[in-house]
mmCIF file of C-alpha atoms and ligand atoms in Angstrom:
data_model
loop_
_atom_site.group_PDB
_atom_site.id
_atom_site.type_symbol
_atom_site.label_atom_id
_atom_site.label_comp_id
_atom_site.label_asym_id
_atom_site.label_seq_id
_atom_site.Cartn_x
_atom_site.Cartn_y
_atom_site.Cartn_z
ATOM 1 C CA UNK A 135 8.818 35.306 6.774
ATOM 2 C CA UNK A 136 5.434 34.423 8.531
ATOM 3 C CA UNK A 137 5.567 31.237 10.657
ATOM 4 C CA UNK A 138 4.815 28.163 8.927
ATOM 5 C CA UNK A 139 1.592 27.817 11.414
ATOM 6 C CA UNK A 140 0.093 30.785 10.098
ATOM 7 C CA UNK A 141 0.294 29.705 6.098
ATOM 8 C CA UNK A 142 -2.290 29.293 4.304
ATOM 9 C CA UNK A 143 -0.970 25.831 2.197
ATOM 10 C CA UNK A 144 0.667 23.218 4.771
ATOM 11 C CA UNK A 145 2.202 19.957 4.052
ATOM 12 C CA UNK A 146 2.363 18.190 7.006
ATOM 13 C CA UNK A 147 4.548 15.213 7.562
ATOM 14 C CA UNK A 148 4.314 13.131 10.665
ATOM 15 C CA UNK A 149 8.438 11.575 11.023
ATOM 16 C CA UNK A 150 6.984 9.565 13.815
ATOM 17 C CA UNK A 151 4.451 8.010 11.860
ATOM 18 C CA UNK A 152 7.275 7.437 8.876
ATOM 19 C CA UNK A 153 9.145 5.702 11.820
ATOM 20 C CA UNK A 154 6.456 3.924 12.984
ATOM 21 C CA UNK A 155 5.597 2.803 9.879
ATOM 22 C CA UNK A 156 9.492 1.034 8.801
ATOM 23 C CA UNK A 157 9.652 -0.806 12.472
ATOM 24 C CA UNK A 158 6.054 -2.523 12.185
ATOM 25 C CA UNK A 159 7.306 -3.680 8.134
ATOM 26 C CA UNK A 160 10.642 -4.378 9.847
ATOM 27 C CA UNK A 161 8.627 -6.543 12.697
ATOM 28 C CA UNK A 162 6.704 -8.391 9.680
ATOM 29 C CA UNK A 163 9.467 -8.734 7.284
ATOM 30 C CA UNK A 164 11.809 -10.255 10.093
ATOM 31 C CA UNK A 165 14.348 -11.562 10.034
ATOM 32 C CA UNK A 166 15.013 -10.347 6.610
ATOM 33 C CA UNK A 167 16.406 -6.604 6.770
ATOM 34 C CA UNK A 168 14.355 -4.041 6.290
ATOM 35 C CA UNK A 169 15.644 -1.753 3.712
ATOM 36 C CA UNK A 170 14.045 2.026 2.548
ATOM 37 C CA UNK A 171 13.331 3.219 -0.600
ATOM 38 C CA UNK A 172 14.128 6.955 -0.367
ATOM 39 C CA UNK A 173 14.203 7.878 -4.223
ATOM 40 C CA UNK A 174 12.790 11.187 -5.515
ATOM 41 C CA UNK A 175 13.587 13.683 -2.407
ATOM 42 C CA UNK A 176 11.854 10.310 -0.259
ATOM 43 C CA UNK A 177 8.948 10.208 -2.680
ATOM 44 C CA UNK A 178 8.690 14.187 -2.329
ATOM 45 C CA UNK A 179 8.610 14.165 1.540
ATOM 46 C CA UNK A 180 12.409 15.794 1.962
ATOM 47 C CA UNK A 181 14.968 13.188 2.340
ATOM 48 C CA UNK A 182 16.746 15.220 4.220
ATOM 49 C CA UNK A 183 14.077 15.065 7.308
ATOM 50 C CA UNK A 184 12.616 11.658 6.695
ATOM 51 C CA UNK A 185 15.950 9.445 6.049
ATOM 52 C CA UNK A 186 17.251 10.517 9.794
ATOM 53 C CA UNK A 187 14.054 9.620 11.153
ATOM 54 C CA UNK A 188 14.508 6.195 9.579
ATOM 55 C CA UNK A 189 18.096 6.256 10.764
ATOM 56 C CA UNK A 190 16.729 6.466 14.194
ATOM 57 C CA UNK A 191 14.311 3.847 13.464
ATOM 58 C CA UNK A 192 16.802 1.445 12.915
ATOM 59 C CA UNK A 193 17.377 1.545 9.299
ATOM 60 C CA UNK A 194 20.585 1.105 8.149
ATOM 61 C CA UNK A 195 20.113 0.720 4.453
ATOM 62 C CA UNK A 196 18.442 3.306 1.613
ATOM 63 C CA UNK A 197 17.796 2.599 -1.890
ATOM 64 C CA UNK A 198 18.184 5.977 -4.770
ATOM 65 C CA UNK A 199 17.833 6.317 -7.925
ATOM 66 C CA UNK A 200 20.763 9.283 -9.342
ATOM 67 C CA UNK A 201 23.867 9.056 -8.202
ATOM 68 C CA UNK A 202 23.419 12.662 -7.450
ATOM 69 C CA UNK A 203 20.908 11.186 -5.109
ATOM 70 C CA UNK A 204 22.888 9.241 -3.473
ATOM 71 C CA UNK A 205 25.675 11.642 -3.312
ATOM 72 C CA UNK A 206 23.409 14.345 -1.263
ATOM 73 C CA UNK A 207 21.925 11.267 0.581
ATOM 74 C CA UNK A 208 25.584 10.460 1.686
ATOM 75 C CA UNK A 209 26.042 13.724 3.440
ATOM 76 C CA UNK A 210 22.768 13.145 5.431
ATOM 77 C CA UNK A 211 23.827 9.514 7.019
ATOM 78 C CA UNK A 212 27.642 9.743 7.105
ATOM 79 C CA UNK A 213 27.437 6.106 8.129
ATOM 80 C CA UNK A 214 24.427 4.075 6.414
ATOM 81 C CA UNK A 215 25.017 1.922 3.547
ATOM 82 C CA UNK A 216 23.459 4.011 0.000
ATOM 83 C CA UNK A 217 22.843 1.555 -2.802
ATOM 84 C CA UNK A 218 22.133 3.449 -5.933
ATOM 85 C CA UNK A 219 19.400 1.680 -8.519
ATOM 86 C CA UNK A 220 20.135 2.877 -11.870
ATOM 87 C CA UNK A 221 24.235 1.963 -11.309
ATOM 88 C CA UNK A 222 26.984 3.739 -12.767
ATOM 89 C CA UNK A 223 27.061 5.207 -16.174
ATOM 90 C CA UNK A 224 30.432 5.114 -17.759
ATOM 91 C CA UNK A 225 32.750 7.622 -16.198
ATOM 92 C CA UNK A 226 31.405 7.795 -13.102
ATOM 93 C CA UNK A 227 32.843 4.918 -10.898
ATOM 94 C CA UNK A 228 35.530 6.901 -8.821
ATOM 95 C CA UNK A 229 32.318 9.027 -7.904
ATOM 96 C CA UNK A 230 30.596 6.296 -6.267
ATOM 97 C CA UNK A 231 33.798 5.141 -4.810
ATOM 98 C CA UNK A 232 34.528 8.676 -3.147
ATOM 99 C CA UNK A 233 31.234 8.868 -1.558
ATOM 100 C CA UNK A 234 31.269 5.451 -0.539
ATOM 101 C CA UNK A 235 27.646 4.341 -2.311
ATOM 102 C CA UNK A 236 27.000 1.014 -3.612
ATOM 103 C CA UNK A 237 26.016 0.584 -7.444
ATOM 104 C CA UNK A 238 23.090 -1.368 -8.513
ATOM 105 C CA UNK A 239 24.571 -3.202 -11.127
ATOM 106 C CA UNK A 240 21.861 -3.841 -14.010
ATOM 107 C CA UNK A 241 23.421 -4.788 -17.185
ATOM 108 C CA UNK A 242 26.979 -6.402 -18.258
ATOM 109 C CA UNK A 243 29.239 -3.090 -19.226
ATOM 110 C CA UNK A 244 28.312 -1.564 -15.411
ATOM 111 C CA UNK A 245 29.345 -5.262 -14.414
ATOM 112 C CA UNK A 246 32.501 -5.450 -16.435
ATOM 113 C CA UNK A 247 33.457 -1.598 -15.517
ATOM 114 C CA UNK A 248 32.711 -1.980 -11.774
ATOM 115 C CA UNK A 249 34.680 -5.693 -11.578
ATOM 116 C CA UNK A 250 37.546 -3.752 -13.579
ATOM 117 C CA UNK A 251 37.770 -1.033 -10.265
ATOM 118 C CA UNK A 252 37.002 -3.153 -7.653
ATOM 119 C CA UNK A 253 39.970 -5.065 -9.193
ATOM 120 C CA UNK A 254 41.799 -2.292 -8.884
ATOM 121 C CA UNK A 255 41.091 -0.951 -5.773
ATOM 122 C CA UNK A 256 41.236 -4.011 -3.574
ATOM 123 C CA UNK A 257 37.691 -5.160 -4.175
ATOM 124 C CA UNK A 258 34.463 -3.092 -4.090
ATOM 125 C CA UNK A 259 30.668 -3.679 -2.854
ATOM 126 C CA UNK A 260 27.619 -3.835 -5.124
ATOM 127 C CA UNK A 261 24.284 -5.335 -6.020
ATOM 128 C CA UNK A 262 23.848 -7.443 -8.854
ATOM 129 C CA UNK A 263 20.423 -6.938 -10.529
ATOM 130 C CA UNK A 264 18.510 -9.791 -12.156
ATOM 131 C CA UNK A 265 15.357 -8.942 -13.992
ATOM 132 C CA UNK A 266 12.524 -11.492 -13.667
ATOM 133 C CA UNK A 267 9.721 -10.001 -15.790
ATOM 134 C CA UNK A 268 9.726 -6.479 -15.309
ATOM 135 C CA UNK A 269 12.179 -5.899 -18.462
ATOM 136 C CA UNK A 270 12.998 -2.389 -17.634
ATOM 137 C CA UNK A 271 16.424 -2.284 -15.467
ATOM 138 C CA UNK A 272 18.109 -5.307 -14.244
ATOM 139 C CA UNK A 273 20.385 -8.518 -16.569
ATOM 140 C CA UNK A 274 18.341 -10.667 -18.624
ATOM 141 C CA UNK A 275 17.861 -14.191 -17.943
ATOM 142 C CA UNK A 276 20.382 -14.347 -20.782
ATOM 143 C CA UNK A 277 22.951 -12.109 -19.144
ATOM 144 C CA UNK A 278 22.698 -13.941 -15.868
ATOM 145 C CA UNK A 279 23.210 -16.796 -17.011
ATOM 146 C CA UNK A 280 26.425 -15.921 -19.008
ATOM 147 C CA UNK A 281 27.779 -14.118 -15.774
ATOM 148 C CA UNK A 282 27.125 -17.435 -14.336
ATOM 149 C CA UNK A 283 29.286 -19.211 -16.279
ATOM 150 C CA UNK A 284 32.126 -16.563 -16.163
ATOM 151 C CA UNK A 285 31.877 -16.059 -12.956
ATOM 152 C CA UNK A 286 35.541 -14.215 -12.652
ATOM 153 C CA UNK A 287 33.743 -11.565 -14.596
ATOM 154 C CA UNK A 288 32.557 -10.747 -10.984
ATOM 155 C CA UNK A 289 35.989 -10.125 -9.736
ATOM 156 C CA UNK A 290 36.939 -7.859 -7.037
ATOM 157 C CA UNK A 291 33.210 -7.244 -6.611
ATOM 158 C CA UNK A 292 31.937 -8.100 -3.063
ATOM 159 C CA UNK A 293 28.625 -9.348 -3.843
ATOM 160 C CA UNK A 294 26.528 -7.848 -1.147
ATOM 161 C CA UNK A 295 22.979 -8.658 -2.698
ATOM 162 C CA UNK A 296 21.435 -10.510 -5.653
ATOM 163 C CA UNK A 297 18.324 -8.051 -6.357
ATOM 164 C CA UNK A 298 14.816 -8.719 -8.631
ATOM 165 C CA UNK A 299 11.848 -6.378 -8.722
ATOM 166 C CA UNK A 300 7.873 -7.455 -8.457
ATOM 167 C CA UNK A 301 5.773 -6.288 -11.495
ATOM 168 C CA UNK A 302 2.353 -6.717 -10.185
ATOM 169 C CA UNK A 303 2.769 -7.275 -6.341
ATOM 170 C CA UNK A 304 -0.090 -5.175 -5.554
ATOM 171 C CA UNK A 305 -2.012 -8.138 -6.290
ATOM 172 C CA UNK A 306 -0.723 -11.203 -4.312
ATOM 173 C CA UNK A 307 -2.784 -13.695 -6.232
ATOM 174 C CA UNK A 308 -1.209 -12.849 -9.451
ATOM 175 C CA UNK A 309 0.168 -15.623 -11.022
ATOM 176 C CA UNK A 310 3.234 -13.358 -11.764
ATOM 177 C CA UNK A 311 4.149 -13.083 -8.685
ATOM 178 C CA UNK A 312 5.133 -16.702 -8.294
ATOM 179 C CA UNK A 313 6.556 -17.115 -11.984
ATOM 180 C CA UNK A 314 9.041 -13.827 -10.959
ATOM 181 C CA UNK A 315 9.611 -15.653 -7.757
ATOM 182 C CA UNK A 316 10.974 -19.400 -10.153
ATOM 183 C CA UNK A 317 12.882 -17.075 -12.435
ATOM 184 C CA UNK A 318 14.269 -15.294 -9.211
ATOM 185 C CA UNK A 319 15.108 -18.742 -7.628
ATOM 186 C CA UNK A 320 16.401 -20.274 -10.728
ATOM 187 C CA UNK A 321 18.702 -17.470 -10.968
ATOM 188 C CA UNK A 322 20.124 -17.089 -7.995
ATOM 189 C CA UNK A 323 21.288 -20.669 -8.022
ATOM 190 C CA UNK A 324 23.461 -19.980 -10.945
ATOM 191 C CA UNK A 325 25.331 -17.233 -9.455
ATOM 192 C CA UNK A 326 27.725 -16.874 -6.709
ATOM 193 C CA UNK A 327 25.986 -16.738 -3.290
ATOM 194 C CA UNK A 328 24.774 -14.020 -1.954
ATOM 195 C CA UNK A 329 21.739 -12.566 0.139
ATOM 196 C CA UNK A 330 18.798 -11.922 -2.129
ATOM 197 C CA UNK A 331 15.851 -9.293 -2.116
ATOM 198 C CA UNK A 332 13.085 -9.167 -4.211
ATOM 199 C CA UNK A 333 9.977 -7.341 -2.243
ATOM 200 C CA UNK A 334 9.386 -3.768 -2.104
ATOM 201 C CA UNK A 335 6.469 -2.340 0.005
ATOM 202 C CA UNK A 336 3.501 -4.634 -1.658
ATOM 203 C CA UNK A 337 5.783 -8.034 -1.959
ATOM 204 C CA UNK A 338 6.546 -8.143 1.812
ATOM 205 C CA UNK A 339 2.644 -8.524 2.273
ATOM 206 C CA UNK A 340 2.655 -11.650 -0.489
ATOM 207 C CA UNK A 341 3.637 -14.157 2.229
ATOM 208 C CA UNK A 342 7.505 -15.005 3.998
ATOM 209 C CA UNK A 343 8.809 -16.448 0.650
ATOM 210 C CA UNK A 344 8.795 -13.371 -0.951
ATOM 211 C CA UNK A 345 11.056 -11.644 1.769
ATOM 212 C CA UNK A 346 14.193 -13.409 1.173
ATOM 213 C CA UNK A 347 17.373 -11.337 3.451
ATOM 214 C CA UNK A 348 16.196 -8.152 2.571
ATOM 215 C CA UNK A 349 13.058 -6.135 1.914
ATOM 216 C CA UNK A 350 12.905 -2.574 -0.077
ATOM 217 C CA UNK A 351 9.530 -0.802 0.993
ATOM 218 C CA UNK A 352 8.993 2.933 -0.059
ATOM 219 C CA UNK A 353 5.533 3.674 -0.858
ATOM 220 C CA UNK A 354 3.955 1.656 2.370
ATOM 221 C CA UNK A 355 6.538 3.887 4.619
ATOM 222 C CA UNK A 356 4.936 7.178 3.432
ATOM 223 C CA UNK A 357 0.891 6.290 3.436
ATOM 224 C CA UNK A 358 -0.190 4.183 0.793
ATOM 225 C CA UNK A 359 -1.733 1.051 1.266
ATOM 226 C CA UNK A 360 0.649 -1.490 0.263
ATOM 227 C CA UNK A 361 -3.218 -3.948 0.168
ATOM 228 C CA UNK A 362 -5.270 -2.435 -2.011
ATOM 229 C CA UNK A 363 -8.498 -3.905 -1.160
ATOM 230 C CA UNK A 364 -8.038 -4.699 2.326
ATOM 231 C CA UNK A 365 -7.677 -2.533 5.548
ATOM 232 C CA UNK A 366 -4.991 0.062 5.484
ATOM 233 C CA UNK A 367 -2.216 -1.853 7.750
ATOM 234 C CA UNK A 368 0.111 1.384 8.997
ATOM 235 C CA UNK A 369 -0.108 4.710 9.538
ATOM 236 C CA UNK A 370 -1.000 7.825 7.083
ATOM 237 C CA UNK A 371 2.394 10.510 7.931
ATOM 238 C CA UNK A 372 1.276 12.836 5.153
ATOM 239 C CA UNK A 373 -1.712 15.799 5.440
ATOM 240 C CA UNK A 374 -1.714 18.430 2.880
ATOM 241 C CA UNK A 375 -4.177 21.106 4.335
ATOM 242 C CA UNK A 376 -5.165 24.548 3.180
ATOM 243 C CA UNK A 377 -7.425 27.486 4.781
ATOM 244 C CA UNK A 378 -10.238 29.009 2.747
ATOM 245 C CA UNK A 379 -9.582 32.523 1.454
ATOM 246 C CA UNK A 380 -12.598 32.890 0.247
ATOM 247 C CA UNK A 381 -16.522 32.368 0.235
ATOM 248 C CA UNK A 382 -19.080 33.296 -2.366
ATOM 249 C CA UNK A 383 -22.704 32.460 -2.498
ATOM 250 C CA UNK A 384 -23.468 31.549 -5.988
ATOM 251 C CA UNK A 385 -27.144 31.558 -7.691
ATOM 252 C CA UNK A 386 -28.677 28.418 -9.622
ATOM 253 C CA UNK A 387 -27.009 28.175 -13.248
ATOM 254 C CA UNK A 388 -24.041 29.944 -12.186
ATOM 255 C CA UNK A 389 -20.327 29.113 -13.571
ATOM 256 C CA UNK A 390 -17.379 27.935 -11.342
ATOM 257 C CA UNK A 391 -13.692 28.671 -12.885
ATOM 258 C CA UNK A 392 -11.696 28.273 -16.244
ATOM 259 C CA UNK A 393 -13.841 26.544 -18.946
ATOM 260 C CA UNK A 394 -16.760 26.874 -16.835
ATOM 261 C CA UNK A 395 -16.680 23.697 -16.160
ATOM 262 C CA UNK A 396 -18.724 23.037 -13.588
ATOM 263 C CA UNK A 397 -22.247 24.813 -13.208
ATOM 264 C CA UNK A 398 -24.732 25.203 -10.348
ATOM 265 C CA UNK A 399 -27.677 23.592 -10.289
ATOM 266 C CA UNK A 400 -29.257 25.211 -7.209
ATOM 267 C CA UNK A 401 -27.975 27.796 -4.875
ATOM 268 C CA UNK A 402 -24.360 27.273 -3.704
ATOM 269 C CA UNK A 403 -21.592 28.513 -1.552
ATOM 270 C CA UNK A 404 -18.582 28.123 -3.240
ATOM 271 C CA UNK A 405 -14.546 28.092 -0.603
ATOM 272 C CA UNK A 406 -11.935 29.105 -2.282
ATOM 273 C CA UNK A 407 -8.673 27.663 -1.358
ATOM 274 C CA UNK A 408 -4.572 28.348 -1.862
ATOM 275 C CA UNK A 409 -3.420 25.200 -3.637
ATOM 276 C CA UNK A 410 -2.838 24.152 -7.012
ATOM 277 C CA UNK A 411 -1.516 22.323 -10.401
ATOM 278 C CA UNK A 412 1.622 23.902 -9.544
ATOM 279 C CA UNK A 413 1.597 22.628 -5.884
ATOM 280 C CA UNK A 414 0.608 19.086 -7.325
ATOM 281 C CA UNK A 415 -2.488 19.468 -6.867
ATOM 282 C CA UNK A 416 -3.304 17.558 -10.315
ATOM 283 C CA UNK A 417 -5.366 19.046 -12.712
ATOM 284 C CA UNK A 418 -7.367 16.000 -13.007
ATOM 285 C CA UNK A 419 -8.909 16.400 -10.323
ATOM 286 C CA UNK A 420 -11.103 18.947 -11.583
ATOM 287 C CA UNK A 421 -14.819 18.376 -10.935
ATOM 288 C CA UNK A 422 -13.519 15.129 -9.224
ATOM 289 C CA UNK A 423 -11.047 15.636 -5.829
ATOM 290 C CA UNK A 424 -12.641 15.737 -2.664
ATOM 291 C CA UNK A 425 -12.031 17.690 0.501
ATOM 292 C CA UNK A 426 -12.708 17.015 4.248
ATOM 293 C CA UNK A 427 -13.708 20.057 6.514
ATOM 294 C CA UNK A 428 -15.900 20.765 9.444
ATOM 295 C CA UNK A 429 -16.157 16.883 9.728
ATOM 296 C CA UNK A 430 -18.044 16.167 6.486
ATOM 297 C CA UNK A 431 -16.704 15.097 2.838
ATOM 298 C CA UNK A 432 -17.297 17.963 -0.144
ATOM 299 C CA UNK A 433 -16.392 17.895 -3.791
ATOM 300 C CA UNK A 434 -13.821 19.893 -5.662
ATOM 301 C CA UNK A 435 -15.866 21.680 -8.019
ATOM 302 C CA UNK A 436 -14.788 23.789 -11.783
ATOM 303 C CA UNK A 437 -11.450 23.357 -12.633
ATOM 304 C CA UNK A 438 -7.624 23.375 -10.622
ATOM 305 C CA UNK A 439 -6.138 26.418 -11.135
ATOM 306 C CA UNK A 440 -2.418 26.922 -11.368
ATOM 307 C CA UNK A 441 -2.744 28.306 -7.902
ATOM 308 C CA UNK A 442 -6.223 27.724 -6.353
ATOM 309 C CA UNK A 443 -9.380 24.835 -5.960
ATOM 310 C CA UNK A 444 -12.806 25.844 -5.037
ATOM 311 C CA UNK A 445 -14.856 23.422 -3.274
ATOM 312 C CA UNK A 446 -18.719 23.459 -3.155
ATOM 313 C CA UNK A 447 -19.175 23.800 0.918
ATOM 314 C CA UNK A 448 -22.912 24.056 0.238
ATOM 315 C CA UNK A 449 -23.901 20.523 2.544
ATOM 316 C CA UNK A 450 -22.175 21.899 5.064
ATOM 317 C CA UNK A 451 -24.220 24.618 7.436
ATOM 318 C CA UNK A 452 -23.682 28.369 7.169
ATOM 319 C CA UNK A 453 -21.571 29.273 10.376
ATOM 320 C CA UNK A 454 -19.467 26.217 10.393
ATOM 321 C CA UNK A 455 -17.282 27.056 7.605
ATOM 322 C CA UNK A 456 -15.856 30.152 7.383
ATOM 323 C CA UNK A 457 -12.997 32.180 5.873
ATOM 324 C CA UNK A 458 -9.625 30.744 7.441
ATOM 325 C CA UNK A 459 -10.757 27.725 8.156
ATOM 326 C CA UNK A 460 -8.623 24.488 7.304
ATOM 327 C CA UNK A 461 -9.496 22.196 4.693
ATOM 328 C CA UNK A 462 -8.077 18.837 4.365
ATOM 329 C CA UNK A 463 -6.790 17.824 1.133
ATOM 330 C CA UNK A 464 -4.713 14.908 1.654
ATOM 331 C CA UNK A 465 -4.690 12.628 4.870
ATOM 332 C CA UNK A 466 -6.888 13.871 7.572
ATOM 333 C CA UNK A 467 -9.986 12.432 6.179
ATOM 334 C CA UNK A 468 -9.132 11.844 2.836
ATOM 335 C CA UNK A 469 -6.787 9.124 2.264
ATOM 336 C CA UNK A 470 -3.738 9.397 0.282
ATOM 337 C CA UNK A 471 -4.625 6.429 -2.163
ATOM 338 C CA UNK A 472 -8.714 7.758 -2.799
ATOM 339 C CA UNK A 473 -7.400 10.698 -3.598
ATOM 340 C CA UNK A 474 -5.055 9.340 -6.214
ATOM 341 C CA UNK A 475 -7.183 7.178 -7.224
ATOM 342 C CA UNK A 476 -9.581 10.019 -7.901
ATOM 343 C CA UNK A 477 -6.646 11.886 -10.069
ATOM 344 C CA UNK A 478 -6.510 8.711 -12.126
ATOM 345 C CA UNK A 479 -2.852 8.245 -10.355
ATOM 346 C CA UNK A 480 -1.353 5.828 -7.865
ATOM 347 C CA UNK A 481 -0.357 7.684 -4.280
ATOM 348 C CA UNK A 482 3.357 7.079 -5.684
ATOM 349 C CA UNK A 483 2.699 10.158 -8.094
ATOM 350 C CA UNK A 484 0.187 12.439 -6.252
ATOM 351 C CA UNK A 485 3.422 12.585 -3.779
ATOM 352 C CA UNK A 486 6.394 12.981 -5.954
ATOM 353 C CA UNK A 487 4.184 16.004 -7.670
ATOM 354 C CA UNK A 488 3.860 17.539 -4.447
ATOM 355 C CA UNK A 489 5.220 21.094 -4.402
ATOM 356 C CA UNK A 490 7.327 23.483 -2.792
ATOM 357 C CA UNK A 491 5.046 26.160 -2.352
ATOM 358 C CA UNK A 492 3.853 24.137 0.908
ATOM 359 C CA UNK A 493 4.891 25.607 4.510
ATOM 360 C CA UNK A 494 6.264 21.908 4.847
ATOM 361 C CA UNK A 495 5.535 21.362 8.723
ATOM 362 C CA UNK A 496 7.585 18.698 10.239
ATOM 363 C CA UNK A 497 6.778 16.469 13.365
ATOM 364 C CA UNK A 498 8.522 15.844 15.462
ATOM 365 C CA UNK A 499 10.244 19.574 14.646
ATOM 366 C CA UNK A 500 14.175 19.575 14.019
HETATM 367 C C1 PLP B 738 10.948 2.115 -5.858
HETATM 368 C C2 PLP B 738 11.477 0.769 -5.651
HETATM 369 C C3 PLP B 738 11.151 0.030 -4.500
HETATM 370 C C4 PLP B 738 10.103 0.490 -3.512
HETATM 371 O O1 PLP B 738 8.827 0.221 -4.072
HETATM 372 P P1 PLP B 738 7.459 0.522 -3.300
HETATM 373 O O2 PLP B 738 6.434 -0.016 -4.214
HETATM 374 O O3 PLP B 738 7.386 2.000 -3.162
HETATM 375 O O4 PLP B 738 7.522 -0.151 -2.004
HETATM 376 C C5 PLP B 738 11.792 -1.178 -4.299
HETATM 377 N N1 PLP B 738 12.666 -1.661 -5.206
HETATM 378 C C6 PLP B 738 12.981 -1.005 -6.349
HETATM 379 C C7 PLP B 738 13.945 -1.598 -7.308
HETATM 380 C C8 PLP B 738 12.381 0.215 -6.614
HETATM 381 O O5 PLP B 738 12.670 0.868 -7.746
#
């Protein structure tokens, strides 16, 4: 196999700057914990390279989705305490038990089947997960209220968090916020006590009361701007790149790609570059992405291939673009959220869509 240097698609993902990134929201969000959301493969960056980097950071607690997540997670940090988001289904307890992860526990049977082990087994840890306004995962105002008053229904379970998730924290002047945060509150008083957590990456920038003992960022650890709107706070880890394999000179009226979709309108020199739909390179971002190289902006032009973009290099002057040269994609010029924001996505997805055709080029290296 050729070195990852010399491919022609890289991902490039900057641990330090992932690293970076958790201590400055673990400086801000102090002293409430500072938590990481490493669902989805670390929102596509490789959990199995990011989450030690964290490790080493100081983080000492990681939030999954699957339980097969957490189960390949465990093997990873032999020591650091998994909590698993969408709990156990029934019949699955003793796995969570043997690899020693901690269930999110969102409605009353995972309650009443995790208390019934815990029981068992000389008491157990979980999370108990309240639902303020998202109604999507997490017990009813109802529910929480009738654990509340039968509160042996919690025994055996060491309570290790009382959890609620923002809907629209993104936007700190939302009036949801605060009505999440009463419902939150309100709850929590009912139940037995225990240290509570409601931010993820945008609710730790809301103010201190939204921090509580523990904080859950993901997104804000791997480049997106947990303040949309304002200055971009940390650091960007993530920088797809590709070289050109290709330049053509195109005359006026000329067709670019499937559909011919986009057409010249003078004379043009068209770059033709590795990276596709099927590398997450969205197909929405035909006629609309952007790329960065030889220090200027140029559009995406015709339609993503399965395997290749061609970008309209015209503005830029002959002899300072040519056939192996990089182009930046994502990061390095073109930030993560624009560039979602261009696809009609959120950074969250462009991310999680990111393929595995990439040479994926880790720094520091292993
Ligand atoms: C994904 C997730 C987070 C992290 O959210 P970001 O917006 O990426 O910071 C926190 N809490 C829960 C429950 C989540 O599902």
């Amino acid at each position: 196999m050729t070195s990852p240097d010399r491919a022609d698609a890289q991902l490039h993902i900057d641990l330090d700057a992932i690293a970076g990134n958790y201590q400055d929201l673990a400086r801000i969000a102090a002293p409430a914990v500072c938590a990481a959301a490493v669902k989805a493969d670390a929102y596509g960056l490789g959990a199995e390279r990011v989450v030690p980097a964290l490790a080493a950071a100081g983080c000492r607690q990681f939030f999954v989705a699957h339980l097969c997540e957490g189960i390949a997670l465990r093997a990873v940090v032999p020591q650091a305490d998994i909590a698993v988001l969408h709990g156990p289904s029934p019949g699955t307890e003793p796995e969570f038990m043997a690899h020693d992860l901690i269930p999110v526990l969102n409605e009353p049977g995972q309650v009443e089947r995790w208390s019934r082990l815990a029981k068992d087994n000389g008491g157990l840890p979980a999370i108990l997960h309240v639902d303020t306004g998202m109604n999507r995962l997490g017990l009813s105002a109802g529910e929480a209220g009738a654990l509340a008053d039968a509160p042996e229904r919690l025994d055996g379970i060491a309570l290790r968090l009382v959890m609620s998730h923002l809907a629209i924290a993104e936007e700190p002047d939302h009036p949801m916020n605060a009505q999440q945060r009463g419902r939150f509150e309100a709850l929590r008083a009912r139940l037995p006590a225990a240290p509570a957590s409601l931010a993820n990456s945008s609710g730790i920038f809301i103010g201190p009361d939204y921090r509580y003992d523990m904080v859950r960022p993901g997104i804000a650890l791997y480049g997106g701007n947990p303040t949309p709107g304002q200055s971009h706070p940390l650091r960007d880890p993530v920088r797809l790149r590709a070289r050109i394999l290709q330049l053509r000179e195109i005359d006026s009226g000329e067709s670019v790609g499937y559909g011919a979709a986009f057409r010249a309108s003078g004379p043009c020199r068209i770059a033709t570059v590795p990276v596709g739909y099927a590398d997450g390179y969205l197909r929405a971002l035909s006629n609309q992405g952007l790329a960065y190289v030889a220090g200027m902006e140029v559009p995406v032009v015709g339609r993503v291939s399965m395997d290749l973009i061609t970008i309209d290099v015209t503005a830029i002057p002959a002899g300072a673009v040519n056939v192996g040269d990089f182009v930046d994609l994502i990061g390095g010029g073109i930030a993560l959220d624009d560039a979602a924001q261009r696809a009609g996505t959120i950074g969250y997805e462009l991310l999680t869509s990111l393929g595995q055709r990439y040479a994926r080029i880790y720094s520091p290296a292993a």
